[in-house]
Amino acid sequence: MNTPLYNFVQNYISSDPHRLHMPGHKGAKFLGCEPCDLTEIDGADNLYAPQGIIRESEENAAKLFGTGATLYSAGGSSQSLRAMVYLAALSKPGPLKIIAGRNAHKSFLTAAALLDADITWLYPEDSGYSLCRCGISPRALERVLSEHPDAAAVFVTSPDYLGSTLDVAALAGAAHSRGVPLLVDNAHGAYLHFLKEPRHPMDLGADLCCDSAHKTLPALTGGGYLHVSKTAPAVFRERARGAMAMFGSTSPSYLILQSLDLCNPYLGSGYTEKLAATIAALDGLKLRLSQKGWVFCGDEPLKLTLDARPMGFTGGELSALLQARGIYPEYADPDFLVLLPGPETPPGTLELLEETLAAIGPRPALPGPKLELIPPHRAMTVRQALFAPTETVPLGAAAGRVLAGLSVSCPPAVAPAVPGEVLTEKILEIYGYYGIEGVSVVKE
């Protein structure tokens, strides 16, 4: 598969150009990557109106993912996610109403504020509260859809940060039976299409989907995709490019775009086999560590999520132990530790991880938290709260106040409260458990 973007830049560099254009470094090496860092000069195409090399590269990506269209993002999934919310607004006249899983990333909330969306939340059906897990059943979605027939879209996050996936196919069926499109934040699952049995949201019936290529593929940080399905409403295909332009810089990083371009031949030549070998190695590691008492969570094949408390640790304590051996986890909270290996993980890293965890002896199990999330009362919309005058108060003075800030919505989290909702003692107890000492509230 060709790499038109990368080839253009390499040819430009080899021509020994006199750079009388942006960027200001003029190709001089400060970080070292500057010679490859271009702007929209003649021939380099335009990300938001591509007619040449960017368009050709995106078409290559669409073929690989089997989509109706795949658009590049140099602003990660955040840019693509906001574009999806905007496209939902275009798909149905009148006030924007969205049914959304509660573990929405903060970029969803900021998009909702900018577009003044009315959100109906789907709360987790799992027993007990976890900051990151939000199981949603098709039956629950069907019930909420019947109560809100004017919804413009359903928005869910799968996989979640702990590596749990939803039944996207069944959720898509439930949404489509009511004529409502399904939007999926698949930031952590760009690789899922390349499993031996593809499990990407685009394979399972989603209409729009955002991927963070940089999270699991060898793309630079900020590289992402917006996927549009072949059967999506026409407005999604027709307006996707403009939607991306609304939320992206007019100076997108050509370093990021080149890395997305180079991902295409990587994905198209032996990646499925490389991915399968990596997953097999991870399955073996999990089996051996499970026999030593370690408990793993989630069903996403590239994540190693440890339930730390049964072994007598918090996730933060385990993270510190691993970092002392030079192993840096993806995420830790009081309950879980998340590790994110992949096909490009260097040789020896998994062996060191296994050796380190195997050497950590179990301690008496820590009791699990007794946290309960009761859906709070909404006093104002997300937009009203985010645009209101605010002040920061300690948790002890926050009960009864209206939340104004985005407290725990990144990573994609089951927010105890979102802007516009009234803070209760139960909510403040959750904040305290996760180490939050103060919150931004609407001034009275």
XYZ file of C-alpha atoms in Angstrom:
444
model
C 0.000 0.000 0.000
C 1.395 3.396 -0.957
C 2.200 6.234 1.458
C 1.521 9.445 -0.504
C 1.886 11.850 2.426
C 5.138 10.417 3.683
C 6.560 10.167 0.173
C 5.719 13.805 -0.580
C 7.546 15.007 2.518
C 10.591 12.843 1.837
C 10.781 14.107 -1.737
C 10.468 17.676 -0.482
C 13.316 17.182 1.996
C 15.553 15.584 -0.621
C 15.078 18.581 -2.929
C 17.069 20.712 -0.444
C 14.325 23.385 -0.376
C 14.646 27.037 0.600
C 11.827 27.252 3.139
C 10.226 30.669 2.881
C 7.048 29.394 4.486
C 5.830 28.260 7.904
C 6.796 26.724 10.344
C 9.293 29.135 11.812
C 11.983 26.537 12.498
C 12.590 26.343 8.693
C 13.618 22.713 8.982
C 16.455 23.362 11.447
C 16.778 20.612 14.008
C 15.789 21.493 17.546
C 13.897 18.334 18.526
C 15.239 16.547 15.469
C 11.970 16.013 13.599
C 11.746 19.528 12.129
C 12.766 18.652 8.527
C 9.597 16.518 8.279
C 7.360 19.182 9.797
C 5.549 21.024 7.022
C 2.502 23.136 6.496
C -0.008 23.319 3.658
C 2.423 24.291 0.906
C 1.690 23.595 -2.746
C 1.235 19.865 -3.200
C 0.862 19.079 0.510
C -2.959 19.122 0.248
C -5.434 20.471 2.828
C -6.778 18.258 5.621
C -10.234 19.837 5.554
C -10.598 20.038 1.770
C -8.330 17.263 0.485
C -8.005 16.670 -3.223
C -4.559 15.078 -3.412
C -2.233 13.130 -1.136
C -4.306 13.428 2.054
C -7.430 12.281 0.254
C -5.546 9.339 -1.239
C -4.151 8.353 2.154
C -7.551 8.577 3.857
C -9.060 6.415 1.118
C -6.368 3.834 1.853
C -7.386 3.897 5.521
C -11.081 3.551 4.658
C -10.316 0.416 2.633
C -8.361 -1.069 5.527
C -11.141 -0.409 8.041
C -13.954 -1.268 5.612
C -15.764 2.022 6.190
C -17.787 4.363 4.045
C -15.244 7.064 4.883
C -12.312 7.467 7.249
C -11.069 10.967 8.029
C -7.795 11.800 9.729
C -7.628 13.749 12.966
C -4.518 15.517 14.238
C -6.443 16.306 17.419
C -6.971 12.765 18.657
C -10.386 11.307 19.360
C -11.397 14.533 21.096
C -11.687 16.333 17.759
C -13.540 13.437 16.136
C -15.864 13.014 19.115
C -16.925 16.647 19.052
C -17.506 16.337 15.308
C -19.779 13.350 15.951
C -21.921 15.359 18.362
C -22.161 18.163 15.810
C -23.195 15.693 13.100
C -25.887 14.349 15.412
C -27.200 17.904 15.724
C -27.352 18.189 11.922
C -29.221 14.904 11.559
C -32.418 15.986 13.286
C -34.074 19.415 13.354
C -34.906 21.045 16.640
C -33.148 21.005 20.011
C -30.323 18.472 20.225
C -31.130 15.513 22.471
C -28.663 12.669 22.977
C -28.871 9.462 24.995
C -25.378 8.802 26.345
C -23.504 6.329 28.506
C -22.482 8.034 31.725
C -18.769 7.247 31.206
C -18.421 9.910 28.535
C -15.088 11.629 27.958
C -14.922 15.311 28.846
C -14.743 16.227 25.150
C -18.303 14.924 24.871
C -19.392 17.248 27.665
C -17.654 20.254 26.165
C -19.273 19.503 22.808
C -22.634 19.187 24.552
C -22.061 22.573 26.162
C -21.089 24.259 22.900
C -24.063 22.749 21.065
C -26.463 23.072 24.032
C -27.337 19.382 23.983
C -29.911 17.899 26.328
C -28.369 14.640 27.608
C -30.270 11.653 28.964
C -27.771 9.467 30.791
C -27.482 5.693 30.702
C -26.106 4.725 34.101
C -23.938 1.650 34.707
C -25.757 -1.554 35.428
C -22.736 -3.143 37.116
C -22.951 -3.874 40.811
C -20.977 -1.356 42.839
C -19.489 1.888 41.640
C -16.315 2.155 39.619
C -14.961 5.361 38.182
C -14.356 3.865 34.753
C -16.773 0.961 34.191
C -20.220 1.474 32.673
C -22.048 -1.636 31.531
C -25.111 -0.838 29.411
C -27.555 -3.485 28.233
C -29.599 -3.338 25.015
C -32.733 -3.751 27.140
C -31.916 -0.620 29.142
C -31.262 1.300 25.953
C -34.564 0.142 24.448
C -36.407 1.389 27.531
C -34.765 4.814 27.438
C -35.325 5.112 23.678
C -39.023 4.444 24.185
C -39.125 7.240 26.756
C -37.245 9.675 24.497
C -38.440 9.176 20.929
C -37.029 12.571 19.915
C -33.392 11.614 20.600
C -31.044 12.472 17.745
C -28.410 9.864 18.617
C -27.160 7.302 21.100
C -23.574 7.775 22.297
C -21.568 5.089 24.127
C -17.940 4.413 25.053
C -16.503 0.999 24.216
C -13.959 -0.202 25.237
C -13.862 1.633 28.547
C -10.672 2.541 30.350
C -10.597 -0.744 32.277
C -10.886 -2.821 29.105
C -14.566 -3.798 29.227
C -16.495 -3.755 25.952
C -20.190 -3.323 25.291
C -22.416 -5.433 23.040
C -22.182 -2.834 20.287
C -24.040 -4.984 17.765
C -27.067 -5.342 20.047
C -26.960 -1.653 21.012
C -26.833 -0.712 17.325
C -29.841 -2.953 16.666
C -31.785 -1.320 19.484
C -30.958 2.178 18.262
C -31.632 1.443 14.606
C -34.985 -0.151 15.405
C -36.048 3.336 16.523
C -34.379 5.061 13.587
C -31.640 6.517 15.815
C -27.921 6.395 14.868
C -25.326 4.897 17.190
C -22.139 6.872 17.901
C -19.231 5.076 19.578
C -16.172 6.452 21.328
C -13.723 3.680 20.407
C -10.629 5.657 21.368
C -8.968 2.608 22.919
C -9.921 0.109 20.232
C -8.523 1.160 16.850
C -6.933 -2.286 16.527
C -10.194 -4.215 17.002
C -10.928 -4.385 13.276
C -7.740 -6.388 12.784
C -8.533 -9.234 15.153
C -9.064 -12.615 13.519
C -12.741 -12.025 14.288
C -13.148 -8.237 13.883
C -14.818 -6.481 16.818
C -14.482 -2.840 15.800
C -17.671 -0.756 16.219
C -17.717 -0.244 12.436
C -17.923 -4.026 12.062
C -20.753 -4.212 14.600
C -23.185 -1.614 13.250
C -22.093 1.777 14.585
C -22.886 4.747 12.335
C -20.061 6.998 13.541
C -16.980 6.059 15.486
C -13.829 7.791 16.674
C -10.505 6.014 17.184
C -7.341 7.273 18.811
C -4.794 5.656 16.519
C -2.007 6.756 18.858
C -3.358 4.724 21.776
C -2.896 1.252 20.262
C -1.347 1.748 16.811
C 2.132 3.105 15.981
C 0.927 6.656 15.308
C 2.173 9.835 16.948
C 0.233 11.239 19.887
C -2.784 13.122 18.555
C -3.303 10.851 15.561
C -6.905 9.703 15.244
C -9.733 8.735 12.923
C -13.360 9.606 12.372
C -15.091 6.645 10.743
C -18.411 6.918 8.912
C -20.212 3.674 8.119
C -21.356 2.765 4.626
C -24.985 2.780 5.821
C -24.869 5.956 7.924
C -27.351 8.765 7.280
C -26.346 10.771 4.241
C -25.772 13.933 6.276
C -22.976 12.181 8.164
C -21.081 11.431 4.965
C -21.811 14.826 3.397
C -20.931 16.997 6.397
C -18.210 14.976 8.173
C -15.359 17.009 6.721
C -16.906 20.309 7.766
C -17.646 18.908 11.210
C -13.986 18.011 11.684
C -12.933 21.485 10.526
C -15.160 23.071 13.163
C -13.147 21.514 15.991
C -9.644 21.192 14.551
C -6.737 23.544 14.070
C -6.317 25.108 10.636
C -2.652 24.188 11.067
C -2.807 20.411 11.603
C 0.448 18.645 12.390
C 1.964 17.093 9.266
C 4.104 14.948 11.531
C 0.923 13.358 12.877
C -0.596 13.051 9.407
C 2.529 11.292 8.110
C 2.395 8.842 10.996
C -1.228 8.020 10.112
C -0.182 7.584 6.493
C 2.574 5.162 7.510
C 0.096 3.184 9.629
C -1.707 2.096 6.463
C 0.954 -0.274 5.082
C 1.700 -1.379 8.653
C -1.946 -2.417 9.122
C -2.223 -3.894 5.640
C 0.809 -6.168 5.767
C 0.975 -8.823 8.478
C -0.542 -6.796 11.296
C -3.344 -9.294 11.984
C -0.790 -12.036 12.544
C 1.445 -9.784 14.683
C -1.573 -8.746 16.761
C -2.665 -12.364 17.232
C 0.809 -13.334 18.458
C 0.806 -10.449 20.947
C -2.629 -11.402 22.290
C -1.552 -15.035 22.657
C 1.471 -13.910 24.689
C -0.737 -11.716 26.889
C -3.221 -14.546 27.422
C -0.384 -16.782 28.578
C 0.949 -14.119 30.920
C -2.502 -13.570 32.436
C -2.968 -17.302 32.943
C 0.353 -17.703 34.747
C -0.181 -14.658 36.951
C -3.768 -15.709 37.695
C -2.383 -18.952 39.075
C -0.356 -16.843 41.511
C -3.459 -15.025 42.721
C -3.601 -11.950 40.492
C -7.103 -10.996 39.342
C -7.626 -9.531 35.868
C -10.666 -7.581 34.662
C -12.133 -6.703 31.278
C -12.380 -8.512 27.974
C -10.394 -6.185 25.723
C -7.473 -8.314 24.498
C -4.694 -5.695 24.544
C -5.327 -4.402 28.070
C -3.959 -5.885 31.275
C -6.236 -4.601 34.032
C -5.383 -5.790 37.517
C -7.887 -5.754 40.363
C -5.378 -4.744 43.005
C -7.386 -5.027 46.207
C -7.666 -8.849 46.364
C -3.848 -8.919 46.580
C -3.826 -6.305 49.329
C -2.761 -3.276 47.280
C -4.252 -0.172 45.784
C -3.666 0.474 42.112
C -1.436 3.403 43.041
C 0.760 1.219 45.261
C 1.208 -1.324 42.481
C 2.029 1.451 40.046
C 4.799 2.703 42.339
C 6.259 -0.814 42.666
C 6.325 -1.231 38.896
C 7.812 2.193 38.284
C 10.639 1.307 40.657
C 11.542 -1.386 38.088
C 11.234 1.033 35.182
C 7.750 -0.157 34.142
C 5.290 2.703 33.590
C 1.580 1.808 33.658
C -1.159 3.523 31.689
C -3.463 4.263 34.633
C -3.970 3.582 38.328
C -6.717 4.397 40.806
C -7.520 3.114 44.318
C -8.857 -0.160 42.893
C -7.265 -0.932 39.526
C -4.019 -0.833 37.612
C -4.150 -0.650 33.806
C -1.255 -1.710 31.575
C -1.384 -1.234 27.828
C 1.096 -3.435 25.920
C 0.992 -3.937 22.166
C 2.767 -5.473 19.195
C 5.516 -2.862 19.417
C 6.258 -3.516 23.095
C 10.039 -4.125 23.211
C 11.346 -7.648 23.827
C 11.819 -8.352 27.502
C 9.203 -5.923 28.807
C 6.497 -8.536 29.399
C 9.053 -10.869 30.960
C 10.131 -8.110 33.369
C 6.497 -7.346 34.175
C 5.745 -10.981 34.927
C 8.887 -11.352 37.025
C 8.040 -8.218 39.013
C 4.411 -9.154 39.677
C 5.295 -12.762 40.468
C 7.774 -11.555 43.097
C 5.192 -9.346 44.828
C 3.766 -11.440 47.604
C 0.080 -11.150 48.442
C -1.017 -9.176 51.485
C -4.362 -9.409 53.272
C -7.067 -8.359 50.835
C -8.275 -4.798 51.072
C -12.023 -4.342 51.444
C -13.739 -2.905 48.420
C -15.259 0.552 48.611
C -18.909 0.865 49.525
C -19.700 3.649 47.103
C -23.129 4.230 45.627
C -23.969 6.478 42.710
C -27.511 7.784 42.868
C -28.429 9.817 39.768
C -28.292 13.434 40.928
C -30.838 16.165 40.327
C -30.131 18.433 37.368
C -30.522 22.101 38.198
C -29.340 23.489 34.858
C -27.953 22.311 31.536
C -24.297 21.488 30.972
C -23.982 24.639 28.877
C -25.522 26.871 31.527
C -23.220 25.470 34.194
C -20.024 25.708 32.164
C -20.791 29.295 31.176
C -21.872 30.420 34.656
C -19.718 32.373 37.134
C -17.898 29.850 39.320
C -15.886 29.410 42.486
C -13.869 26.524 43.872
C -14.870 25.159 47.273
C -13.586 22.267 49.423
C -15.658 19.104 49.459
C -16.882 19.850 52.966
C -18.620 22.980 51.732
C -19.939 21.602 48.432
C -23.102 19.717 49.433
C -26.162 21.208 47.803
C -24.130 23.272 45.346
C -24.357 22.966 41.549
C -21.269 21.506 39.888
C -19.682 23.793 37.303
C -16.420 22.042 36.380
C -15.330 18.847 34.625
C -14.068 17.018 37.691
C -13.462 13.382 36.685
C -14.484 12.953 33.065
C -11.023 12.215 31.660
C -10.217 9.371 31.332
C -13.689 8.384 30.155
C -15.266 8.144 33.584
C -18.618 7.530 35.193
C -18.837 11.056 36.524
C -20.474 11.206 39.960
C -21.859 14.533 38.771
C -21.632 16.507 35.561
C -21.883 20.302 35.262
C -25.369 21.473 36.134
C -26.102 18.701 38.645
C -26.536 19.165 42.388
C -23.809 17.717 44.593
C -24.930 15.340 47.355
C -23.082 13.761 50.279
C -22.950 10.450 48.355
C -21.342 12.191 45.383
C -18.845 14.000 47.582
C -17.942 10.695 49.218
C -17.011 9.349 45.771
C -14.922 12.417 45.017
C -13.080 12.007 48.285
C -12.365 8.340 47.615
C -10.654 9.262 44.348
C -8.561 11.985 45.941
C -10.485 15.040 44.787
C -10.327 17.721 47.476
C -12.231 20.598 45.914
C -14.744 21.215 43.152
C -15.786 24.093 40.943
C -19.379 25.138 41.624
C -21.764 27.752 40.291
C -21.618 30.971 42.300
C -24.753 31.576 44.338
